[in-house]
Structures are given as C-alpha cells and as structure tokens.
Amino acid sequence: MNQAGRRHEKRAGDRAGYRAGGRAGAVALLLAGAMALTACGAGSGSDGTPDLSSGSRKGQSSTGGGQPAPDAVAPETGRSAAPEGDAESGASAAPDVKAPDYLSTFALDVDTASYGYARRTLGDGRLPAAEDVRPEEFVNSFRQGYERPEGNGFSVNVDGARIGSGTGGGGGTGASDWSLLRVGLATRTAPPASERPPAALTFVVDISGSMSETGRLDLVRKSLTILTDELRDDDSLSLVTFSNEAETRLPMTRVKGNRNRIKDVVAEMEPAQSTNVEAGITRGYEESVEGHREGATNRVVLLSDALANTGDTEAEGILRKIDSARREYGITLFGVGVGSDYGDAFMEQLTNKGDGNTTYVGDETQARKVFVDQLPAHLEVRARDAKAQVAFDRKNVQQFRLIGYENRKVADEDFRNDGVDGGEVGPGHTVTALYAVRLREGASGTVAKATVRWLDPKTRKAGEETGTVTTGSVDGTLWGGGNDRLQVAAVAAYFADRLRGGDLPGAPGLGELASRASGLAESTEDSAVEKLATAIGQADRLQRGAGTDDQPEPSEGEIG
C-alpha cells in the first residue's frame, strides 16, 4: 500500500493527466498498471506472475498475518485433530486420510439479485436455472431483527433451533438429529440523508437491443428519474450508455439546478445494437475518475440485463482493465439487474470483483425500494474486505454444512490475511449465514464460535467481533418455536435448496414451505414474506416435489 504522500502525489498526477490528455489520456491511465484482479479474482505474486491458486486476491498486508481466527473452542487440539475416541491410535490410523475440518470461512455477501430474479422467473411461469440460485441471497432478502452495534463494525448474533422432520415430507436422513444454526451480522443503521457524505455516481446503462423488451430500458428510465428526485443538491451524477460502443451522455454534474436536465437525458435513451459491457464499464470508470470528488462516495452503478455478447465477455478481463482506478480512487461497483433473461452469474462476478454488490429490479415497486429506500441511504461503505469464520467445537459437533456461499468461500488460513479480498458492507446491512449442524449424542456446552473481521474503509485498520452459541441455545424447536425471523430465514434457505435440487437435512417439501411462509407472513405482517409464500407456491405448481441425492455423505466434519 502506498504511503499517504505518495498516494496524494499520484492522484494529483492522475487528475492532471486526465485534464491534459482528455479521454484518451484517461483510458491510458486506467489501463496502466491494471494487473491485479479484485475480490474473488487472482492477484500477483512477488515475482509479478498471476496467483491463481485460491481464486482470491492475495498480497502483502500491514494488518493481517494470513491465519485462521483463534480456535478458542478447542485450542488444545487444533483444527486437524479428531474428537476423543473417534480415531484409532498408532499405526492403525491411515496416514493419507485428512482429518475432519471444523472451521468454515467465507467472505460476507449482501447481494439479493438471485432471489429477485427467481421471483421474476417464477412469475413468468418458469423455474429458475439451478446455477442461478444462491441460497444466501434468498436468506439475505429478508429482515432478521438483529441487534445493531453502537459504533462502526458489526454486531454478532448466533442462535439456532432443532430442525426435526418436516410433516410435509422431504426430511433428510436423520433429520431429527440436526439443528439449524444462524450466524447473524449487522452494521449500524444508515445516518439521516442530510448527514451522509455527498455522492458522485456514474450510471452505466445498457441500451443494447435486448433492453428493448418491456420491463428493461423503460424500467431503467423510471428508476433513474425516481433517483434524481431523491438525491441531494450537493450530490453529483454522470450518465454513460453502451451498446456496441460506449457514449458519455452526461459528464459529472451537480444535481442542484440540473434535475430537469438529468431527467431529459435519461428520457432520451433508446435501445440500439449489441451488448459491449466492457466498453460501458471502462468508459464509466473513466468518467468516475474524471469526476472524482474527495470526501464523497464515488460509485459506478451498472444497470443491465448482463447478456454480454461483444468485446470482452469475461468478468475478470473487464475488471482487470479498470483495476487501477478501483484501487487508487476507491470506486465501487453496484449492479442492478433487469429483464426476464438476465445474466445473473456474470453480474454477480462483476460486482464481487468490483468491491460492490448486486440486486435485481423486476417492476416499479422493486425499483422504488432500491432507488429510494436502499441506494441513497446505503451509499457509504462501513466495512471493507469483511470475512467470517465459524469454529465448531469438535467435541459437540459431528457434522455441519454451510447453506450457500459456495463462490464466497475463503481458505481458513486466509481469514486474517487482509490482502485477500472479502465483502464490502454498507450501513444498515445484515448478513445471515445458516448452517445445518448435527450434534453428537449427549452434546453439552459450546457449539460454535463465530468471528467477523473487517477493515475500516478510511484507515484500513482491522477490527474483529465474536459471538458464541451453546447447546442450550439450539435446543428449541424450529417450527412453531416462536422465533418467526429464524423460521423465515429457514424457509428462504430451504426454498432455494429445493430449487437447485439439493437435499438439506430436515427440509420440508415445497407445499409445506409455502404453507409455513403463509403463516409467517400473517404473524410477521411482512409483505415481503407474503411474496415469498407466493413464489414458493408458484414453484410447487411447476415442480411437484424435488429429487433427493442418495450419494453417501461423510460422517465427520464439513459436508456438502
């Protein structure tokens, strides 16, 4: 990391270069030095060659040492030891068999696009593709009511309940032995709009031919018009459109006195030809750097169906081209997906590597939620490179499975290596991770210790918080046990797992899930839960029952 003086000189030089060289100079500066990938992409080793070993950016860090969190649950055994009495001693132990792993480590994720797109797909009478279903994004689409921290950083809430067998069928083998463990993380709520830093937003809008479908470009126009009225006078906005090429429609412009001008530019957008996402994002970051404001939240917002078919169509290649701007100026990427045919996985890869998050907008109601309720309040970033690590007590836990987060997993030894990217989390966000946990017979005491680690966005100083859960906190009954929000999270997770053909222990069938969601919608008086019930009912009608996976599972440690 550069020292403050060097960083200041470089920024001043970059801005001078942009002014002197115009757009060509901007592109040259963006391309220069863009060698490392971001978020879950590859980094560079000390010899300058790409490091592709873990799928995460690695590098030197002044605040992390590349270690797991302290395993306070079983410090005397370490993470590779078997529980007492579970392994043969001496020569009878197979030397080539790896001991069970009782650590689970992942980057935080606040995306919700997978759930939004699934609802849209089901509403159109189709089941979503299994590869587009990410359970963590289903779960994180619902309020959980966690306690908030008083200051910056996170609160850690850990609880759970016994699963039991679903009365509607679909319970996994030995379901009554399993519990659902919930790790809930929350940041302090967003400040009033008047107290947040000003924002400098560059909107990159897809106007390719596929965006002409009803509910795509017209919805984007409505969304930007709504947002223009919500932004403060001291906020700034620029607009880039792209089809086969990219074009700047509006340079960075203060909102004050220009709201009508901004709306006129938005209204003039019309669909054109092919989809060159690379050109759009490159031009968008160029405009964001040219209009960069010190002390403001600088962000690129991509609105697209993410069906790239021209230029570089790989997320890693696209983000590599703008990496220097992202790193030097701290510009994050927020993705808003639209359309019945939507490149969900591509958009998620872009935003993960662009230190941002993604959501999906299917109608005007959702557009208002995103552009009125969420984006203006959550423009700031409260935590960078945030990761979680859960250490299970091997004396009490026989097996566990993290539900979702497959593409956000981090090597256990990289938890405290701050050169490995995590997730970016804003104010007022919550992150929920659910685990199916099988306790040992007679288990008593600690079940797990959850630790979250993050970097302060301004100082890059690392912080950690922990929470612990015991067997007494997971002895209650999940269904009808009184914890409505835990049940909502369970329904959402089981729904996602059914859609992608999984077989979580104790998972009810879609019919029972729809019934439980309807009851929870009534008890919580939450319209979002009511919409969940509707979506599950639609899926049930399209898919009567889900197949099961009869492949044998390991009897110890992490499964799935």
Coordinates of C-alpha atoms in Angstrom, one line a residue:
M1 CA 0.0 0.0 0.0
N2 CA 1.4 3.4 -0.9
Q3 CA 2.2 6.0 1.8
A4 CA -0.2 8.9 2.1
G5 CA 2.2 11.4 0.5
R6 CA 2.9 9.1 -2.5
R7 CA -0.8 8.4 -2.9
H8 CA -1.6 12.1 -2.9
E9 CA 1.0 12.9 -5.5
K10 CA -0.1 10.0 -7.7
R11 CA -3.8 11.2 -7.5
A12 CA -2.8 14.7 -8.4
G13 CA -0.7 13.4 -11.3
D14 CA -3.5 11.2 -12.5
R15 CA -6.0 14.1 -12.5
A16 CA -3.6 16.3 -14.3
G17 CA -3.1 13.6 -16.8
Y18 CA -6.8 13.3 -17.4
R19 CA -7.1 17.0 -17.8
A20 CA -4.2 17.2 -20.2
G21 CA -4.8 14.1 -22.3
G22 CA -8.6 14.2 -22.4
R23 CA -10.5 10.9 -22.8
A24 CA -7.5 9.2 -24.5
G25 CA -5.3 10.0 -21.5
A26 CA -8.0 8.8 -19.1
V27 CA -8.2 5.4 -20.9
A28 CA -4.4 5.1 -20.9
L29 CA -4.2 5.8 -17.2
L30 CA -6.9 3.3 -16.5
L31 CA -5.2 0.6 -18.4
A32 CA -1.7 1.3 -17.0
G33 CA -0.8 -0.9 -14.0
A34 CA -4.2 -2.8 -14.0
M35 CA -2.6 -6.1 -13.4
A36 CA -4.3 -7.5 -10.2
L37 CA -7.8 -8.8 -10.1
T38 CA -10.2 -7.8 -7.3
A39 CA -12.5 -9.5 -4.8
C40 CA -12.5 -13.2 -5.6
G41 CA -10.2 -12.9 -8.6
A42 CA -6.5 -13.5 -8.9
G43 CA -3.7 -11.4 -7.6
S44 CA 0.0 -11.1 -8.3
G45 CA 2.8 -12.9 -6.6
S46 CA 6.1 -11.3 -5.6
D47 CA 7.6 -12.3 -8.9
G48 CA 4.9 -10.4 -10.8
T49 CA 3.1 -13.6 -12.1
P50 CA -0.6 -14.0 -11.5
D51 CA -1.5 -16.0 -8.4
L52 CA -4.5 -18.2 -9.4
S53 CA -4.2 -20.7 -6.6
S54 CA -7.2 -19.7 -4.4
G55 CA -9.4 -17.6 -6.6
S56 CA -9.0 -14.7 -4.2
R57 CA -6.7 -11.6 -4.5
K58 CA -3.7 -12.1 -2.2
G59 CA -1.0 -9.6 -1.3
Q60 CA 1.1 -8.1 1.4
S61 CA -0.9 -6.7 4.3
S62 CA 0.1 -4.4 7.1
T63 CA -2.8 -5.6 9.3
G64 CA -3.2 -9.3 8.7
G65 CA -0.9 -12.3 9.1
G66 CA -2.7 -15.0 7.0
Q67 CA -4.0 -17.1 9.9
P68 CA -7.4 -18.5 10.9
A69 CA -9.1 -16.9 13.8
P70 CA -8.0 -18.2 17.2
D71 CA -9.8 -21.5 17.7
A72 CA -10.9 -20.8 21.2
V73 CA -13.4 -23.6 21.0
A74 CA -10.8 -26.4 21.1
P75 CA -7.4 -24.7 21.4
E76 CA -5.7 -27.8 22.7
T77 CA -6.5 -29.9 19.6
G78 CA -6.1 -27.6 16.7
R79 CA -8.2 -27.9 13.6
S80 CA -6.9 -31.2 12.4
A81 CA -7.4 -33.4 15.4
A82 CA -10.2 -35.9 15.7
P83 CA -12.6 -35.9 18.7
E84 CA -11.7 -38.0 21.6
G85 CA -12.5 -41.7 21.0
D86 CA -13.2 -41.2 17.3
A87 CA -9.9 -42.2 15.8
E88 CA -7.7 -45.2 16.2
S89 CA -4.3 -44.6 17.7
G90 CA -0.9 -45.6 16.5
A91 CA -0.2 -47.4 13.2
S92 CA -3.8 -48.3 12.6
A93 CA -4.6 -44.7 11.6
A94 CA -4.4 -44.2 7.8
P95 CA -1.7 -41.7 7.1
D96 CA -3.2 -40.4 3.9
V97 CA -6.6 -39.6 5.3
K98 CA -7.1 -35.9 6.0
A99 CA -8.6 -35.2 9.5
P100 CA -12.1 -33.5 9.5
D101 CA -12.1 -29.7 9.2
Y102 CA -14.1 -27.9 11.9
L103 CA -13.5 -24.4 10.5
S104 CA -15.8 -22.6 8.0
T105 CA -14.6 -19.3 6.4
F106 CA -16.3 -17.1 3.8
A107 CA -16.5 -13.6 2.5
L108 CA -19.5 -11.6 3.5
D109 CA -22.2 -11.1 0.9
V110 CA -25.2 -8.7 0.9
D111 CA -26.3 -9.4 -2.7
T112 CA -30.0 -10.2 -3.2
A113 CA -30.3 -10.4 -7.0
S114 CA -30.6 -14.2 -7.1
Y115 CA -33.8 -14.1 -5.1
G116 CA -35.3 -11.2 -7.1
Y117 CA -34.6 -12.8 -10.4
A118 CA -36.0 -16.2 -9.2
R119 CA -39.3 -14.4 -8.3
R120 CA -39.4 -12.8 -11.7
T121 CA -38.7 -16.1 -13.4
L122 CA -41.4 -18.0 -11.4
G123 CA -43.8 -15.2 -12.1
D124 CA -43.2 -15.8 -15.8
G125 CA -44.1 -19.5 -15.4
R126 CA -40.6 -20.9 -15.4
L127 CA -38.3 -22.5 -12.9
P128 CA -35.0 -20.7 -12.4
A129 CA -31.9 -22.4 -13.5
A130 CA -30.2 -24.2 -10.6
E131 CA -26.9 -22.3 -11.3
D132 CA -28.7 -19.0 -10.8
V133 CA -30.0 -19.9 -7.3
R134 CA -27.8 -18.8 -4.4
P135 CA -29.3 -19.6 -1.0
E136 CA -27.5 -16.8 0.8
E137 CA -29.1 -14.2 -1.4
F138 CA -32.6 -15.6 -0.7
V139 CA -31.9 -15.5 3.0
N140 CA -30.4 -12.0 2.9
S141 CA -33.5 -10.7 1.2
F142 CA -35.4 -10.7 4.5
R143 CA -35.2 -8.6 7.7
Q144 CA -33.9 -10.6 10.7
G145 CA -34.1 -8.0 13.5
Y146 CA -30.6 -8.4 14.8
E147 CA -29.2 -6.1 17.5
R148 CA -27.1 -3.3 16.0
P149 CA -23.7 -2.2 17.2
E150 CA -23.4 1.2 18.8
G151 CA -20.3 2.1 16.7
N152 CA -18.7 1.1 13.5
G153 CA -18.1 -2.6 12.7
F154 CA -20.5 -5.4 13.4
S155 CA -22.7 -7.0 16.0
V156 CA -22.5 -10.8 16.1
N157 CA -25.7 -12.7 16.8
V158 CA -25.7 -16.5 17.0
D159 CA -28.6 -18.8 17.7
G160 CA -30.5 -21.8 16.3
A161 CA -33.1 -24.5 16.9
R162 CA -33.6 -28.2 16.4
I163 CA -34.9 -29.0 12.9
G164 CA -36.8 -32.2 13.3
S165 CA -38.6 -33.9 10.3
G166 CA -40.9 -31.9 8.1
T167 CA -44.5 -33.1 8.3
G168 CA -44.8 -32.5 4.6
G169 CA -42.1 -34.9 3.6
G170 CA -38.7 -34.2 2.3
G171 CA -36.8 -34.6 5.5
G172 CA -33.3 -35.8 5.1
T173 CA -32.0 -39.0 6.7
G174 CA -31.6 -38.5 10.4
A175 CA -33.2 -35.1 10.3
S176 CA -34.2 -35.2 13.9
D177 CA -30.5 -35.2 14.9
W178 CA -29.9 -31.9 13.1
S179 CA -30.1 -28.3 14.2
L180 CA -30.2 -25.1 12.2
L181 CA -27.6 -22.6 13.3
R182 CA -27.9 -18.9 12.4
V183 CA -25.0 -16.5 12.4
G184 CA -26.3 -13.0 12.0
L185 CA -24.1 -10.0 11.4
A186 CA -25.3 -6.4 11.4
T187 CA -23.9 -2.9 10.9
R188 CA -25.1 0.3 12.5
T189 CA -28.1 1.9 10.7
A190 CA -27.6 4.5 8.0
P191 CA -27.4 8.1 9.1
P192 CA -30.1 10.6 8.0
A193 CA -29.7 11.6 4.4
S194 CA -28.6 15.0 5.5
E195 CA -25.6 13.6 7.4
R196 CA -24.1 11.2 4.9
P197 CA -21.2 12.4 2.7
P198 CA -22.1 13.7 -0.8
A199 CA -22.2 11.1 -3.6
A200 CA -20.6 11.1 -7.0
L201 CA -22.5 8.4 -9.0
T202 CA -21.7 7.3 -12.5
F203 CA -24.6 5.4 -14.1
V204 CA -23.6 3.0 -16.8
V205 CA -26.8 2.0 -18.7
D206 CA -27.2 -0.9 -21.1
I207 CA -29.1 0.3 -24.2
S208 CA -28.5 -2.8 -26.4
G209 CA -31.2 -4.4 -28.5
S210 CA -32.1 -6.9 -25.7
M211 CA -33.0 -3.9 -23.5
S212 CA -36.0 -3.0 -25.7
E213 CA -38.1 -5.7 -24.1
T214 CA -40.8 -4.3 -21.9
G215 CA -39.6 -4.1 -18.3
R216 CA -36.0 -3.4 -19.1
L217 CA -34.9 0.0 -20.5
D218 CA -38.3 1.6 -19.6
L219 CA -37.8 0.4 -16.0
V220 CA -34.3 1.8 -16.0
R221 CA -35.6 5.2 -17.1
K222 CA -38.2 5.2 -14.4
S223 CA -35.6 4.1 -11.8
L224 CA -33.2 6.9 -12.7
T225 CA -36.0 9.5 -12.8
I226 CA -37.0 8.4 -9.3
L227 CA -33.4 8.6 -8.0
T228 CA -32.9 12.1 -9.5
D229 CA -35.6 13.4 -7.2
E230 CA -34.2 11.6 -4.2
L231 CA -30.6 12.8 -4.5
R232 CA -29.4 15.8 -2.5
D233 CA -28.4 19.1 -4.1
D234 CA -24.7 18.5 -3.4
D235 CA -24.7 15.1 -5.0
S236 CA -23.3 14.6 -8.5
L237 CA -24.3 12.3 -11.3
S238 CA -22.9 11.3 -14.7
L239 CA -24.5 9.0 -17.3
V240 CA -22.8 6.6 -19.7
T241 CA -24.7 4.4 -22.2
F242 CA -23.4 1.4 -24.1
S243 CA -24.5 -1.0 -26.8
N244 CA -21.7 -2.0 -29.3
E245 CA -19.8 1.1 -28.2
A246 CA -20.0 3.4 -25.1
E247 CA -21.0 7.1 -25.1
T248 CA -21.0 9.7 -22.3
R249 CA -24.4 11.3 -22.3
L250 CA -23.8 13.5 -19.3
P251 CA -20.5 14.3 -17.6
M252 CA -20.3 14.5 -13.8
T253 CA -22.9 17.2 -13.0
R254 CA -24.1 18.6 -9.6
V255 CA -27.8 17.8 -9.0
K256 CA -28.6 21.3 -7.8
G257 CA -30.2 23.2 -10.6
N258 CA -29.9 20.3 -13.0
R259 CA -32.6 17.9 -12.1
N260 CA -34.7 18.6 -15.2
R261 CA -31.6 18.4 -17.4
I262 CA -30.7 15.0 -15.9
K263 CA -34.3 13.7 -16.5
D264 CA -34.2 14.9 -20.1
V265 CA -31.0 13.0 -20.8
V266 CA -32.5 9.9 -19.2
A267 CA -35.7 10.1 -21.2
E268 CA -33.7 10.3 -24.5
M269 CA -32.1 6.9 -24.0
E270 CA -33.3 4.4 -26.7
P271 CA -32.2 0.8 -27.4
A272 CA -29.5 0.3 -30.0
Q273 CA -27.4 -2.8 -31.0
S274 CA -25.3 -5.4 -29.3
T275 CA -24.1 -5.6 -25.7
N276 CA -20.5 -4.5 -25.0
V277 CA -20.3 -4.4 -21.2
E278 CA -16.6 -4.0 -21.4
A279 CA -16.9 -0.7 -23.3
G280 CA -19.6 0.5 -20.9
I281 CA -17.7 -0.2 -17.7
T282 CA -14.4 1.1 -19.0
R283 CA -16.0 4.4 -20.0
G284 CA -18.0 4.5 -16.8
Y285 CA -14.8 4.2 -14.6
E286 CA -13.1 6.8 -16.8
E287 CA -16.0 9.3 -16.2
S288 CA -15.9 8.4 -12.5
V289 CA -12.2 9.2 -12.2
E290 CA -12.6 12.4 -14.2
G291 CA -15.4 13.5 -11.9
H292 CA -13.9 12.1 -8.7
R293 CA -14.7 14.1 -5.6
E294 CA -12.5 13.9 -2.5
G295 CA -14.6 13.2 0.6
A296 CA -17.5 11.9 -1.4
T297 CA -18.8 8.4 -2.1
N298 CA -17.6 7.6 -5.6
R299 CA -19.5 4.7 -7.2
V300 CA -20.3 3.2 -10.6
V301 CA -23.8 1.9 -11.0
L302 CA -24.3 -0.6 -13.8
L303 CA -27.9 -1.1 -15.0
S304 CA -28.1 -4.0 -17.4
D305 CA -29.5 -7.4 -18.3
A306 CA -25.9 -8.5 -18.3
L307 CA -26.1 -10.5 -21.5
A308 CA -22.7 -9.5 -22.8
N309 CA -22.0 -10.6 -26.5
T310 CA -19.4 -8.1 -27.7
G311 CA -16.0 -7.1 -26.5
D312 CA -14.5 -8.9 -23.5
T313 CA -17.3 -11.0 -22.1
E314 CA -15.4 -12.3 -19.1
A315 CA -15.8 -10.6 -15.7
E316 CA -12.1 -11.0 -14.8
G317 CA -10.9 -9.4 -18.1
I318 CA -13.2 -6.5 -17.8
L319 CA -12.4 -5.7 -14.2
R320 CA -8.6 -6.0 -14.9
K321 CA -8.9 -3.1 -17.3
I322 CA -10.2 -0.7 -14.6
D323 CA -8.4 -2.1 -11.6
S324 CA -6.0 0.8 -11.0
A325 CA -9.0 3.2 -10.9
R326 CA -10.8 1.0 -8.4
R327 CA -7.8 0.6 -6.2
E328 CA -6.5 4.2 -6.3
Y329 CA -9.8 6.1 -6.1
G330 CA -11.8 3.6 -4.1
I331 CA -14.6 3.5 -6.7
T332 CA -17.0 0.6 -6.0
L333 CA -19.4 -1.1 -8.5
F334 CA -23.1 -1.6 -7.8
G335 CA -25.0 -3.8 -10.2
V336 CA -28.8 -3.5 -10.9
G337 CA -30.1 -6.4 -13.0
V338 CA -33.3 -6.2 -15.2
G339 CA -35.1 -8.3 -17.7
S340 CA -36.7 -11.8 -17.9
D341 CA -33.5 -13.1 -19.5
Y342 CA -30.7 -11.9 -17.2
G343 CA -27.0 -12.8 -16.9
D344 CA -27.2 -13.2 -13.2
A345 CA -23.9 -15.1 -12.7
F346 CA -22.0 -12.6 -14.9
M347 CA -23.4 -9.6 -13.0
E348 CA -22.5 -11.2 -9.6
Q349 CA -18.9 -11.8 -10.8
L350 CA -18.5 -8.2 -11.9
T351 CA -19.7 -6.7 -8.6
N352 CA -17.9 -9.2 -6.4
K353 CA -14.7 -8.3 -8.2
G354 CA -15.6 -4.6 -8.2
D355 CA -15.9 -4.4 -4.4
G356 CA -19.7 -3.9 -4.6
N357 CA -22.9 -5.8 -4.6
T358 CA -25.9 -6.5 -6.8
T359 CA -29.6 -6.5 -6.7
Y360 CA -32.4 -7.2 -9.2
V361 CA -35.3 -4.9 -10.2
G362 CA -38.3 -6.6 -11.8
D363 CA -41.0 -3.9 -11.5
E364 CA -41.6 -0.3 -10.4
T365 CA -42.2 -1.3 -6.8
Q366 CA -38.8 -3.0 -6.6
A367 CA -37.3 0.0 -8.4
R368 CA -38.6 2.3 -5.7
K369 CA -37.3 0.0 -3.0
V370 CA -33.8 0.0 -4.5
F371 CA -33.5 3.6 -5.6
V372 CA -35.5 5.3 -2.9
D373 CA -35.1 3.1 0.2
Q374 CA -31.7 1.5 -0.3
L375 CA -29.3 3.3 -2.6
P376 CA -29.4 6.9 -1.2
A377 CA -29.1 5.6 2.4
H378 CA -26.5 3.0 1.7
L379 CA -24.1 4.8 -0.5
E380 CA -21.3 4.6 2.1
V381 CA -19.2 1.5 2.8
R382 CA -19.0 0.7 6.5
A383 CA -16.7 -2.3 6.2
R384 CA -14.2 -3.5 3.5
D385 CA -12.9 -7.0 2.9
A386 CA -15.2 -8.4 5.6
K387 CA -14.9 -12.1 6.3
A388 CA -16.5 -14.5 8.8
Q389 CA -15.1 -17.7 10.3
V390 CA -17.0 -20.1 12.3
A391 CA -15.1 -22.6 14.6
F392 CA -17.2 -25.6 15.5
D393 CA -16.5 -27.5 18.7
R394 CA -15.5 -31.0 17.6
K395 CA -16.4 -32.4 21.0
N396 CA -20.1 -31.5 20.4
V397 CA -20.5 -31.2 16.6
Q398 CA -20.3 -34.2 14.4
Q399 CA -21.2 -32.6 11.1
F400 CA -22.1 -29.3 9.6
R401 CA -23.0 -27.7 6.3
L402 CA -22.9 -24.0 5.3
I403 CA -26.0 -23.3 3.3
G404 CA -24.9 -21.3 0.2
Y405 CA -21.8 -19.1 -0.1
E406 CA -20.1 -21.6 -2.4
N407 CA -18.5 -18.9 -4.5
R408 CA -17.6 -16.8 -1.5
K409 CA -15.5 -19.4 0.4
V410 CA -12.1 -18.3 1.7
A411 CA -9.2 -20.6 2.7
D412 CA -9.2 -20.9 6.5
E413 CA -5.6 -19.7 6.8
D414 CA -6.5 -16.5 4.8
F415 CA -9.1 -15.3 7.3
R416 CA -6.7 -12.9 8.9
N417 CA -4.8 -12.1 5.7
D418 CA -6.1 -8.7 4.8
G419 CA -4.5 -9.0 1.3
V420 CA -7.3 -11.5 0.5
D421 CA -10.5 -9.8 -0.5
G422 CA -13.7 -10.2 1.5
G423 CA -17.0 -8.4 1.0
E424 CA -18.0 -4.8 1.2
V425 CA -20.8 -4.0 3.6
G426 CA -22.7 -0.7 4.0
P427 CA -24.6 0.9 6.9
G428 CA -27.8 -0.8 8.0
H429 CA -27.0 -4.1 6.2
T430 CA -27.4 -7.5 7.8
V431 CA -25.7 -10.7 6.7
T432 CA -27.0 -14.1 7.6
A433 CA -25.3 -17.5 7.3
L434 CA -27.2 -20.6 8.1
Y435 CA -25.6 -23.9 9.0
A436 CA -27.2 -27.4 9.2
V437 CA -25.4 -28.8 12.3
R438 CA -25.5 -32.4 13.6
L439 CA -24.7 -32.6 17.3
R440 CA -23.1 -35.6 18.9
E441 CA -25.1 -37.7 21.3
G442 CA -25.1 -36.1 24.7
A443 CA -23.6 -32.9 23.4
S444 CA -23.3 -30.2 26.1
G445 CA -21.6 -26.8 26.1
T446 CA -20.2 -24.8 23.2
V447 CA -21.4 -25.5 19.7
A448 CA -19.5 -22.8 17.8
K449 CA -17.7 -19.5 17.9
A450 CA -18.3 -17.0 15.1
T451 CA -15.8 -14.3 14.3
V452 CA -16.1 -11.5 11.8
R453 CA -13.1 -9.5 10.6
W454 CA -13.2 -6.3 8.5
L455 CA -11.1 -3.3 7.6
D456 CA -12.2 0.3 8.3
P457 CA -12.9 1.9 4.9
K458 CA -10.8 5.0 5.8
T459 CA -8.0 3.9 8.0
R460 CA -7.7 0.3 6.7
K461 CA -7.4 -0.7 10.4
A462 CA -8.7 -4.3 11.1
G463 CA -11.4 -5.0 13.6
E464 CA -12.9 -8.2 14.9
E465 CA -16.0 -9.2 16.9
T466 CA -17.1 -12.6 18.1
G467 CA -20.2 -14.4 19.3
T468 CA -20.6 -17.9 20.8
V469 CA -23.5 -20.3 20.9
T470 CA -24.1 -23.2 23.2
T471 CA -26.2 -26.4 23.1
G472 CA -28.8 -24.7 25.3
S473 CA -29.4 -22.1 22.6
V474 CA -30.2 -24.6 19.9
D475 CA -32.4 -27.0 21.9
G476 CA -35.7 -25.3 21.0
T477 CA -38.0 -26.4 18.2
L478 CA -37.5 -24.6 14.8
W479 CA -41.1 -24.9 13.5
G480 CA -43.6 -23.1 15.8
G481 CA -40.9 -22.4 18.3
G482 CA -41.7 -18.7 18.4
N483 CA -38.7 -17.2 16.6
D484 CA -40.5 -16.1 13.5
R485 CA -37.5 -14.4 11.8
L486 CA -35.4 -17.6 12.2
Q487 CA -38.2 -19.5 10.6
V488 CA -38.4 -17.0 7.7
A489 CA -34.6 -17.5 7.1
A490 CA -35.1 -21.3 7.2
V491 CA -38.0 -21.2 4.7
A492 CA -36.0 -19.0 2.3
A493 CA -32.9 -21.3 2.6
Y494 CA -34.9 -24.5 2.1
F495 CA -36.8 -23.0 -0.8
A496 CA -33.5 -22.1 -2.6
D497 CA -32.1 -25.5 -1.9
R498 CA -35.2 -27.2 -3.4
L499 CA -35.0 -25.0 -6.5
R500 CA -31.4 -26.2 -7.2
G501 CA -32.1 -29.8 -6.4
G502 CA -30.5 -30.1 -3.0
D503 CA -31.5 -32.2 -0.1
L504 CA -30.7 -30.4 3.2
P505 CA -31.4 -32.4 6.3
G506 CA -35.0 -31.8 7.5
A507 CA -36.0 -29.7 4.5
P508 CA -39.8 -29.7 4.0
G509 CA -41.3 -30.1 0.6
L510 CA -42.4 -27.0 -1.4
G511 CA -46.0 -27.5 -0.4
E512 CA -45.2 -27.4 3.3
L513 CA -42.8 -24.5 2.8
A514 CA -45.5 -22.5 1.1
S515 CA -47.9 -23.1 3.9
R516 CA -45.3 -22.2 6.6
A517 CA -44.4 -19.0 4.6
S518 CA -48.1 -18.0 4.5
G519 CA -48.4 -18.4 8.3
L520 CA -45.2 -16.4 8.9
A521 CA -46.5 -13.7 6.6
E522 CA -49.5 -13.4 8.8
S523 CA -47.6 -13.5 12.1
T524 CA -44.9 -11.0 11.0
E525 CA -47.3 -8.8 9.0
D526 CA -44.4 -8.6 6.5
S527 CA -45.4 -8.2 2.8
A528 CA -42.0 -9.5 1.7
V529 CA -42.8 -12.8 3.4
E530 CA -46.2 -12.9 1.7
K531 CA -44.4 -12.6 -1.6
L532 CA -42.1 -15.4 -0.6
A533 CA -45.1 -17.6 0.0
T534 CA -46.5 -16.7 -3.4
A535 CA -43.1 -17.6 -5.1
I536 CA -42.9 -21.0 -3.3
G537 CA -46.5 -21.8 -4.4
Q538 CA -45.6 -21.0 -8.0
A539 CA -42.6 -23.2 -7.8
D540 CA -44.6 -26.0 -6.2
R541 CA -47.1 -25.9 -9.1
L542 CA -44.2 -26.1 -11.6
Q543 CA -42.2 -28.7 -9.8
R544 CA -44.2 -31.2 -7.7
G545 CA -41.6 -32.5 -5.3
A546 CA -37.8 -32.4 -5.6
G547 CA -35.5 -35.3 -6.1
T548 CA -33.1 -36.4 -3.5
D549 CA -29.4 -37.1 -3.6
D550 CA -28.7 -40.6 -2.3
Q551 CA -24.9 -40.2 -2.5
P552 CA -23.3 -41.1 0.8
E553 CA -22.1 -38.2 2.9
P554 CA -19.0 -38.2 5.2
S555 CA -19.7 -39.0 8.8
E556 CA -17.4 -36.3 10.2
G557 CA -16.7 -32.6 9.7
E558 CA -18.0 -30.4 7.0
I559 CA -20.3 -31.9 4.3
G560 CA -21.9 -30.6 1.2

